[in-house]
Tab-separated table of C-alpha atoms and ligand atoms in Angstrom:
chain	number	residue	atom	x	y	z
A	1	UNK	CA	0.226	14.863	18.840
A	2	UNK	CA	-0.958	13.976	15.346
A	3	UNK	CA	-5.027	14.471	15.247
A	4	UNK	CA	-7.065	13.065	12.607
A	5	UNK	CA	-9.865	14.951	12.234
A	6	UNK	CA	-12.940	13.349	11.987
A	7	UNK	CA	-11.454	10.667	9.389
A	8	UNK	CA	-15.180	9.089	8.016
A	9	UNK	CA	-14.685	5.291	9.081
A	10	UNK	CA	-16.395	2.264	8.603
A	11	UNK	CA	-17.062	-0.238	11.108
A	12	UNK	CA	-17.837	-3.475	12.090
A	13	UNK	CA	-21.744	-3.882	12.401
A	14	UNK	CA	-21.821	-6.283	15.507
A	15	UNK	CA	-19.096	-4.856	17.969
A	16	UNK	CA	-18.182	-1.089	16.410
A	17	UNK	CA	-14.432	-2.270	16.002
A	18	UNK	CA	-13.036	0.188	13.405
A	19	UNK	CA	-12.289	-1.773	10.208
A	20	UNK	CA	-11.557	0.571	7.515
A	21	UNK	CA	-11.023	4.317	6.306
A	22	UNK	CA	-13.607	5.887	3.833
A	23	UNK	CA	-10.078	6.898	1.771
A	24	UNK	CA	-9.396	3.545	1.426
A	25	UNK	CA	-12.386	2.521	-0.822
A	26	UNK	CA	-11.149	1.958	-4.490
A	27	UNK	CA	-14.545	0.518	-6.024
A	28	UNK	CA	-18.313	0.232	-4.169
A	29	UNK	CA	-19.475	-1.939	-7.332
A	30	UNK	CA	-18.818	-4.748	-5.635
A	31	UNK	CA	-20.791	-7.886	-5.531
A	32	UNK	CA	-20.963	-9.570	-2.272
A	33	UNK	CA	-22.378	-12.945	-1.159
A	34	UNK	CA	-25.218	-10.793	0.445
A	35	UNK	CA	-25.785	-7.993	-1.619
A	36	UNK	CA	-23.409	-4.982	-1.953
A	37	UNK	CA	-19.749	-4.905	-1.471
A	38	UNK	CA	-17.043	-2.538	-1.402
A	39	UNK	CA	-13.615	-2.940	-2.159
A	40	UNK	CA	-10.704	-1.733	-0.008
A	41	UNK	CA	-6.933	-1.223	-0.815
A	42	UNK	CA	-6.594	-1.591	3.178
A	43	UNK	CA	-8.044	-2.513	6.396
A	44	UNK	CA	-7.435	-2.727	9.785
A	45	UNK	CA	-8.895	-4.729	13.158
A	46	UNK	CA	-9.500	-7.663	10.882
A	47	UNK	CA	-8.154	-11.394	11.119
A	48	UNK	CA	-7.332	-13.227	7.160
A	49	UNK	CA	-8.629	-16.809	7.477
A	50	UNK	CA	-7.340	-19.912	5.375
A	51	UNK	CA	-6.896	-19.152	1.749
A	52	UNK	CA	-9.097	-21.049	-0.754
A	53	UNK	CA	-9.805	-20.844	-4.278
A	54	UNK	CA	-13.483	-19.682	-5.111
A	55	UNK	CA	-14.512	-19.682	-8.629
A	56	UNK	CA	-16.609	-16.228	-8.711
A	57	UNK	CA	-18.418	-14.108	-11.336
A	58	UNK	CA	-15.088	-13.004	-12.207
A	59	UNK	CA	-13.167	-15.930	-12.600
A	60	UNK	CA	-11.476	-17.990	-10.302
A	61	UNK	CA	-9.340	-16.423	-7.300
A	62	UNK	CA	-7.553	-17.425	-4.527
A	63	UNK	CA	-9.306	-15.536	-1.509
A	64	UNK	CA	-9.391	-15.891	2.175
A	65	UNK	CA	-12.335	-14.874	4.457
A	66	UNK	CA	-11.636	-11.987	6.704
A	67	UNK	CA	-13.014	-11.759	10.078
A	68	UNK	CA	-13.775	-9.138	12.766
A	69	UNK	CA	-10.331	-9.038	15.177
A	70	UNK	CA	-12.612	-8.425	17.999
A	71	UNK	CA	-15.784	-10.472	17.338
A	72	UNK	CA	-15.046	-12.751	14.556
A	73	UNK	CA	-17.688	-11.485	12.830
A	74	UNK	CA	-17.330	-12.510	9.181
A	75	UNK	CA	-16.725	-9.078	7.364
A	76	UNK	CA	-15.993	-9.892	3.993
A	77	UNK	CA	-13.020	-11.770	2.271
A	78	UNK	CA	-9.279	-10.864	1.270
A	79	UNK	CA	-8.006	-11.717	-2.718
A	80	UNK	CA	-5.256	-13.168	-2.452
A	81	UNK	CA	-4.823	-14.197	-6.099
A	82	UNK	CA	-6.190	-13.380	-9.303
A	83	UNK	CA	-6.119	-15.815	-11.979
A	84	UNK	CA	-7.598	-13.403	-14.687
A	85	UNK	CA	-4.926	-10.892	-16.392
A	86	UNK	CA	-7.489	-8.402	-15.655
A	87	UNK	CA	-8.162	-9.142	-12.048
A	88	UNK	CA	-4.887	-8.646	-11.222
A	89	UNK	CA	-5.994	-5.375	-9.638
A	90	UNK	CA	-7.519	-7.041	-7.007
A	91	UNK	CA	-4.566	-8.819	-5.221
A	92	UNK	CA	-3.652	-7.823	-1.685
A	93	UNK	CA	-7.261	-5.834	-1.690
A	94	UNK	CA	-10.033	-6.603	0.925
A	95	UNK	CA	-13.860	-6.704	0.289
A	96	UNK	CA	-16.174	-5.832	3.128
A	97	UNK	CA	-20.163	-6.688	3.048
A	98	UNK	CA	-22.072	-3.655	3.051
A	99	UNK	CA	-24.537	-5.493	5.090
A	100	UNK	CA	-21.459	-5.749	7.561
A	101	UNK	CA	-19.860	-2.517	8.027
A	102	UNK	CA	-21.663	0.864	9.483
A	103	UNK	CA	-20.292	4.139	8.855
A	104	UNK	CA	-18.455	6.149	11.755
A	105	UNK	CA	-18.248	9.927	11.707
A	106	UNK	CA	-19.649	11.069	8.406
B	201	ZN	ZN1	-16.792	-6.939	15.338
């Protein structure tokens, strides 16, 4: 059996569902609607809500809201689209609210 030891997770604040691997983290520079806000190349345990475009400091994107698979806790939001040549980056990559996730094993 494959062990992972001790991978350093982050999780969702409310219910503890695991959301996302430390390893995962490209950029915690993030600016989120409530503070600070890291961005993930994945996630998991999370639900991608209706895709909208949301003119942000960046430019405009097409992002959806992500939510909590087990609480529906709203975590953070999904970019879907990148308008900007130089936000291209971002597509496929999820953003999680600092002042949502708690760290697991570290
Ligand atoms: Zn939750």
């Amino acid at each position: 059996m494959a062990e992972l030891v001790g991978p350093r997770l982050y999780s969702c604040c409310n219910c503890r569902t695991h959301v996302a691997l430390h390893d995962d983290v490209i950029s915690k520079s993030f600016q989120g609607k409530n503070g600070r806000a890291f961005l993930f190349s994945h996630t998991m345990n999370i639900m991608v809500g209706r895709k909208e475009d949301r003119q942000l400091m960046t430019g405009l994107h097409t992002v959806a809201d992500i939510y909590c698979l087990d609480c529906r806790e709203v975590l953070g939001w999904k970019y879907e689209r990148a308008y900007e040549e130089t936000q291209k980056y971002k597509e496929g990559k999820f953003i999680l609210e600092k002042s949502k996730i708690v760290k697991e094993n570290w």
